[in-house]
Amino acid sequence: MENAASANGYISERIPVAPEWDEVFDPFYYALNKQQVPVRKKLLPTFQTILVFNFGGPILLYPDGDDKILTVGKTVVLGPLKKAFEYELPAGSEMLVANFKWDAFYRFFGTALQPYHDDLQHPDALLQQKHCFAGLWEALKALPQMEQRIEKVLDFAGAYLRQREAASEALIDNNSPTDVLSPVKTIAGKKGQTERNIQLNYKKYLGYSAKEMSRYQRFQQAAALALQLFERRGAVDWFEIIYQCGYYDQSHLIHDFKHFLDLTPAQFIKFQSDICIAGS
């Protein structure tokens, strides 16, 4: 367990799953606001779909800044998380987040979630079963330890999880960020299928396109390298980032940071304490 408890009463932890679940879930994310005032954080994009259990007051999401506010009740699914957004935990709130890896959400629910717009999706609607997750939430709420809650979620997931399909496995096996060739072209050639069919499989199993993922992986590499350089040197040579990550120029790099985070690269470094990564 990675504990990031802060002196001001906001606690966040990342809790790894057992090896047999590593193909399905990234570490669970847990947050507790012990302060007397709300805490506002920015959630980074992971291109994962998440399942949120809220054990306190309503959590507020700001997907488009302050122009739109969505309210999280007890349980909700979100994703794929393609862009950063801010959220607010009220005083005394407690939250547990399950992060589905790759096609795991499809294997659980039988569909890839499409990005939300005006309403949040309750997981019972996807399973087409009433009170299924409501009962799970009640069981989780009654457990005193967060590790016990995670074990309960895993036991619950095991009853619904399907085997990975061959078409989905091909997408995951051919999705390296270092590949020069387009994964769509590579898979289509190997499987003797049209590129259009492979593109549809991305949407079906993962909820996003190969092009979107490639752009995100380049940004992810740039963000990680920037943090490494800052930790080692106390400053970042952005031209080194541009060269190593394959950006055309500084404006290209800034454009991606603004697209995914609504922050400039320099702001990303400056506001690290306010940023949350639910998945890996």
Short mmCIF file of C-alpha atoms in Angstrom, two decimals:
data_model
loop_
_atom_site.label_atom_id
_atom_site.label_comp_id
_atom_site.label_asym_id
_atom_site.label_seq_id
_atom_site.Cartn_x
_atom_site.Cartn_y
_atom_site.Cartn_z
CA MET A 1 0.00 0.00 0.00
CA GLU A 2 1.31 3.43 -0.93
CA ASN A 3 0.24 5.98 1.67
CA ALA A 4 0.20 9.66 0.75
CA ALA A 5 -1.34 11.04 3.94
CA SER A 6 -0.94 14.79 4.21
CA ALA A 7 -0.59 16.88 7.32
CA ASN A 8 -3.77 18.79 6.59
CA GLY A 9 -6.03 15.74 6.97
CA TYR A 10 -6.40 14.63 3.36
CA ILE A 11 -5.35 11.00 2.93
CA SER A 12 -4.90 9.11 -0.33
CA GLU A 13 -3.63 5.59 -0.89
CA ARG A 14 -3.00 3.27 -3.82
CA ILE A 15 -3.68 -0.36 -2.90
CA PRO A 16 -2.27 -3.02 -5.27
CA VAL A 17 -4.27 -6.11 -6.16
CA ALA A 18 -3.05 -9.71 -5.93
CA PRO A 19 -1.09 -10.99 -8.96
CA GLU A 20 -4.03 -13.04 -10.25
CA TRP A 21 -5.99 -9.80 -10.70
CA ASP A 22 -3.18 -7.82 -12.31
CA GLU A 23 -4.62 -8.32 -15.82
CA VAL A 24 -7.95 -6.85 -14.70
CA PHE A 25 -7.29 -4.02 -12.23
CA ASP A 26 -4.64 -1.43 -11.62
CA PRO A 27 -4.13 -0.56 -7.94
CA PHE A 28 -7.31 0.65 -6.27
CA TYR A 29 -7.34 4.31 -5.28
CA TYR A 30 -8.62 5.39 -1.86
CA ALA A 31 -9.18 8.93 -0.58
CA LEU A 32 -10.40 10.26 2.76
CA ASN A 33 -11.01 13.91 3.55
CA LYS A 34 -10.75 14.34 7.34
CA GLN A 35 -10.82 18.11 7.09
CA GLN A 36 -13.74 20.36 7.93
CA VAL A 37 -13.75 21.86 4.44
CA PRO A 38 -14.07 20.38 0.93
CA VAL A 39 -10.93 19.38 -0.99
CA ARG A 40 -10.67 19.95 -4.74
CA LYS A 41 -8.31 17.84 -6.88
CA LYS A 42 -7.56 17.30 -10.56
CA LEU A 43 -7.85 13.73 -11.89
CA LEU A 44 -5.41 12.93 -14.68
CA PRO A 45 -6.48 11.02 -17.80
CA THR A 46 -5.56 7.32 -17.81
CA PHE A 47 -7.71 6.08 -20.72
CA GLN A 48 -9.14 3.62 -18.20
CA THR A 49 -12.73 3.26 -17.08
CA ILE A 50 -13.24 3.55 -13.34
CA LEU A 51 -15.84 2.35 -10.85
CA VAL A 52 -16.32 4.78 -7.96
CA PHE A 53 -17.74 3.89 -4.55
CA ASN A 54 -18.60 6.96 -2.50
CA PHE A 55 -19.05 6.38 1.24
CA GLY A 56 -19.68 9.99 2.22
CA GLY A 57 -21.53 13.06 1.00
CA PRO A 58 -22.00 13.80 -2.71
CA ILE A 59 -18.77 14.14 -4.69
CA LEU A 60 -18.81 16.92 -7.28
CA LEU A 61 -17.24 16.51 -10.72
CA TYR A 62 -16.29 19.42 -12.97
CA PRO A 63 -15.80 17.88 -16.46
CA ASP A 64 -15.82 21.28 -18.19
CA GLY A 65 -14.45 23.53 -15.49
CA ASP A 66 -17.04 25.35 -13.43
CA ASP A 67 -19.47 25.49 -16.36
CA LYS A 68 -20.87 22.04 -15.57
CA ILE A 69 -21.20 20.15 -12.28
CA LEU A 70 -22.04 16.44 -12.01
CA THR A 71 -22.86 14.77 -8.71
CA VAL A 72 -21.62 11.33 -7.67
CA GLY A 73 -23.94 9.49 -5.31
CA LYS A 74 -23.04 6.08 -3.90
CA THR A 75 -21.77 4.32 -7.04
CA VAL A 76 -20.93 5.42 -10.57
CA VAL A 77 -18.83 4.37 -13.57
CA LEU A 78 -16.76 6.90 -15.53
CA GLY A 79 -14.62 6.68 -18.59
CA PRO A 80 -12.65 6.09 -20.54
CA LEU A 81 -10.84 8.99 -18.85
CA LYS A 82 -9.47 10.82 -21.90
CA LYS A 83 -9.00 14.27 -20.37
CA ALA A 84 -8.33 15.63 -16.92
CA PHE A 85 -11.14 17.04 -14.83
CA GLU A 86 -11.49 18.40 -11.32
CA TYR A 87 -13.50 16.83 -8.52
CA GLU A 88 -14.42 17.93 -5.02
CA LEU A 89 -14.58 15.73 -1.93
CA PRO A 90 -16.78 17.20 0.81
CA ALA A 91 -15.67 17.27 4.43
CA GLY A 92 -15.63 13.80 5.97
CA SER A 93 -15.98 12.04 2.62
CA GLU A 94 -14.48 8.67 1.74
CA MET A 95 -13.99 7.21 -1.75
CA LEU A 96 -12.76 3.93 -3.25
CA VAL A 97 -11.98 3.69 -6.97
CA ALA A 98 -11.50 0.51 -9.02
CA ASN A 99 -9.43 1.05 -12.18
CA PHE A 100 -10.23 -1.35 -15.04
CA LYS A 101 -7.24 -2.18 -17.26
CA TRP A 102 -7.55 -2.41 -21.04
CA ASP A 103 -10.59 -4.57 -21.93
CA ALA A 104 -11.46 -5.49 -18.33
CA PHE A 105 -14.49 -3.21 -18.25
CA TYR A 106 -15.84 -4.90 -21.39
CA ARG A 107 -15.19 -8.32 -19.87
CA PHE A 108 -17.14 -7.33 -16.77
CA PHE A 109 -20.07 -5.41 -18.26
CA GLY A 110 -20.17 -6.72 -21.84
CA THR A 111 -19.72 -3.26 -23.33
CA ALA A 112 -17.15 -0.49 -23.41
CA LEU A 113 -18.37 2.67 -21.71
CA GLN A 114 -18.67 5.72 -23.92
CA PRO A 115 -17.56 9.08 -22.51
CA TYR A 116 -20.21 10.77 -20.39
CA HIS A 117 -21.86 14.01 -21.38
CA ASP A 118 -24.68 15.29 -19.18
CA ASP A 119 -25.40 12.31 -16.94
CA LEU A 120 -23.33 9.83 -14.98
CA GLN A 121 -23.85 6.12 -15.57
CA HIS A 122 -24.91 3.83 -12.73
CA PRO A 123 -23.33 0.35 -13.06
CA ASP A 124 -26.66 -1.43 -12.46
CA ALA A 125 -27.93 0.03 -15.74
CA LEU A 126 -25.05 -1.63 -17.60
CA LEU A 127 -25.58 -5.02 -15.97
CA GLN A 128 -29.35 -4.63 -16.47
CA GLN A 129 -29.91 -5.82 -12.91
CA LYS A 130 -31.66 -3.82 -10.23
CA HIS A 131 -30.02 -3.18 -6.86
CA CYS A 132 -26.94 -5.28 -7.71
CA PHE A 133 -24.40 -2.58 -6.94
CA ALA A 134 -26.62 -1.05 -4.29
CA GLY A 135 -26.28 -4.30 -2.36
CA LEU A 136 -22.53 -4.36 -2.94
CA TRP A 137 -22.22 -0.77 -1.69
CA GLU A 138 -24.07 -1.66 1.53
CA ALA A 139 -21.77 -4.65 2.07
CA LEU A 140 -18.67 -2.53 1.47
CA LYS A 141 -19.86 0.23 3.78
CA ALA A 142 -20.21 -2.28 6.62
CA LEU A 143 -16.60 -3.51 6.35
CA PRO A 144 -14.12 -1.71 8.65
CA GLN A 145 -10.92 -2.15 6.62
CA MET A 146 -10.26 -0.89 3.11
CA GLU A 147 -8.42 -4.10 2.20
CA GLN A 148 -11.55 -6.06 3.14
CA ARG A 149 -13.62 -3.84 0.87
CA ILE A 150 -11.27 -4.46 -2.03
CA GLU A 151 -11.42 -8.23 -1.47
CA LYS A 152 -15.22 -7.95 -1.54
CA VAL A 153 -15.10 -6.06 -4.85
CA LEU A 154 -12.77 -8.67 -6.33
CA ASP A 155 -15.01 -11.54 -5.21
CA PHE A 156 -17.96 -9.73 -6.76
CA ALA A 157 -16.07 -9.13 -10.01
CA GLY A 158 -15.07 -12.77 -10.27
CA ALA A 159 -18.69 -13.82 -10.68
CA TYR A 160 -19.17 -11.61 -13.77
CA LEU A 161 -15.77 -11.51 -15.47
CA ARG A 162 -15.66 -13.11 -18.91
CA GLN A 163 -12.63 -14.60 -20.64
CA ARG A 164 -10.68 -12.23 -22.87
CA GLU A 165 -11.71 -12.56 -26.52
CA ALA A 166 -9.12 -13.20 -29.23
CA ALA A 167 -9.97 -9.98 -31.08
CA SER A 168 -9.36 -7.96 -27.92
CA GLU A 169 -6.15 -9.80 -27.11
CA ALA A 170 -4.77 -8.83 -30.52
CA LEU A 171 -5.33 -5.14 -29.71
CA ILE A 172 -3.57 -5.37 -26.37
CA ASP A 173 -0.64 -7.46 -27.63
CA ASN A 174 0.06 -4.97 -30.43
CA ASN A 175 -0.23 -1.72 -28.54
CA SER A 176 3.35 -0.86 -27.62
CA PRO A 177 4.08 2.91 -27.48
CA THR A 178 7.49 2.25 -29.08
CA ASP A 179 6.09 0.64 -32.24
CA VAL A 180 6.79 2.64 -35.39
CA LEU A 181 3.99 1.11 -37.45
CA SER A 182 0.33 1.81 -36.77
CA PRO A 183 -1.13 -0.96 -34.55
CA VAL A 184 -4.21 -0.99 -36.77
CA LYS A 185 -2.12 -1.77 -39.86
CA THR A 186 -0.07 -4.35 -37.96
CA ILE A 187 -3.08 -6.23 -36.60
CA ALA A 188 -4.98 -6.06 -39.89
CA GLY A 189 -1.98 -7.58 -41.68
CA LYS A 190 -1.53 -10.35 -39.13
CA LYS A 191 -5.23 -11.26 -38.94
CA GLY A 192 -6.10 -10.77 -42.60
CA GLN A 193 -8.82 -8.27 -41.70
CA THR A 194 -9.62 -4.77 -42.89
CA GLU A 195 -8.26 -1.78 -41.01
CA ARG A 196 -11.83 -0.59 -40.55
CA ASN A 197 -12.69 -3.78 -38.68
CA ILE A 198 -9.71 -3.37 -36.36
CA GLN A 199 -10.70 0.25 -35.69
CA LEU A 200 -14.20 -0.91 -34.75
CA ASN A 201 -12.71 -3.46 -32.38
CA TYR A 202 -10.85 -0.67 -30.55
CA LYS A 203 -14.15 1.10 -29.92
CA LYS A 204 -15.94 -2.13 -29.03
CA TYR A 205 -13.48 -3.50 -26.48
CA LEU A 206 -11.59 -0.44 -25.25
CA GLY A 207 -13.87 2.54 -25.86
CA TYR A 208 -11.34 4.62 -27.80
CA SER A 209 -9.43 4.62 -31.08
CA ALA A 210 -5.85 3.51 -31.74
CA LYS A 211 -5.02 7.07 -32.78
CA GLU A 212 -6.30 8.45 -29.46
CA MET A 213 -4.26 5.91 -27.51
CA SER A 214 -1.07 6.61 -29.48
CA ARG A 215 -1.37 10.32 -28.78
CA TYR A 216 -2.03 9.66 -25.10
CA GLN A 217 0.95 7.30 -24.78
CA ARG A 218 3.27 9.96 -26.21
CA PHE A 219 1.89 12.54 -23.78
CA GLN A 220 2.17 10.06 -20.90
CA GLN A 221 5.83 9.47 -21.77
CA ALA A 222 6.46 13.22 -21.87
CA ALA A 223 4.75 13.85 -18.52
CA ALA A 224 6.62 11.01 -16.79
CA LEU A 225 9.97 12.14 -18.19
CA ALA A 226 9.31 15.73 -17.13
CA LEU A 227 8.69 14.63 -13.54
CA GLN A 228 11.82 12.48 -13.53
CA LEU A 229 13.96 15.36 -14.77
CA PHE A 230 12.43 17.77 -12.26
CA GLU A 231 13.06 15.38 -9.36
CA ARG A 232 16.70 14.86 -10.40
CA ARG A 233 17.62 18.40 -11.43
CA GLY A 234 15.00 20.70 -9.94
CA ALA A 235 14.23 21.96 -13.46
CA VAL A 236 13.04 20.57 -16.79
CA ASP A 237 14.70 20.97 -20.18
CA TRP A 238 11.56 20.94 -22.32
CA PHE A 239 13.56 20.67 -25.53
CA GLU A 240 14.93 17.37 -24.23
CA ILE A 241 11.31 16.22 -23.74
CA ILE A 242 10.42 17.34 -27.26
CA TYR A 243 13.33 15.40 -28.75
CA GLN A 244 12.94 12.18 -26.76
CA CYS A 245 9.15 11.94 -27.09
CA GLY A 246 8.89 12.78 -30.78
CA TYR A 247 7.18 16.16 -30.68
CA TYR A 248 7.64 18.54 -33.61
CA ASP A 249 8.32 21.62 -31.50
CA GLN A 250 7.41 23.37 -28.25
CA SER A 251 3.95 24.41 -29.44
CA HIS A 252 3.16 20.78 -30.29
CA LEU A 253 4.14 19.73 -26.75
CA ILE A 254 2.12 22.53 -25.15
CA HIS A 255 -0.90 21.65 -27.30
CA ASP A 256 -0.94 18.07 -25.98
CA PHE A 257 -0.61 19.16 -22.34
CA LYS A 258 -3.47 21.61 -22.82
CA HIS A 259 -5.53 18.93 -24.57
CA PHE A 260 -5.16 16.29 -21.87
CA LEU A 261 -4.75 18.41 -18.72
CA ASP A 262 -5.87 21.94 -19.57
CA LEU A 263 -2.47 22.92 -18.14
CA THR A 264 0.77 24.08 -19.71
CA PRO A 265 3.81 21.83 -19.12
CA ALA A 266 5.14 24.30 -16.55
CA GLN A 267 1.80 24.36 -14.70
CA PHE A 268 1.78 20.56 -14.65
CA ILE A 269 5.06 20.57 -12.71
CA LYS A 270 3.95 23.40 -10.41
CA PHE A 271 0.59 21.92 -9.36
CA GLN A 272 1.65 18.33 -8.60
CA SER A 273 0.15 18.37 -5.09
CA ASP A 274 -3.31 19.04 -6.54
CA ILE A 275 -3.16 16.26 -9.14
CA CYS A 276 -4.47 12.73 -8.66
CA ILE A 277 -3.84 9.63 -10.78
CA ALA A 278 -6.47 7.02 -10.01
CA GLY A 279 -4.80 4.28 -12.06
CA SER A 280 -1.19 3.42 -12.71
#
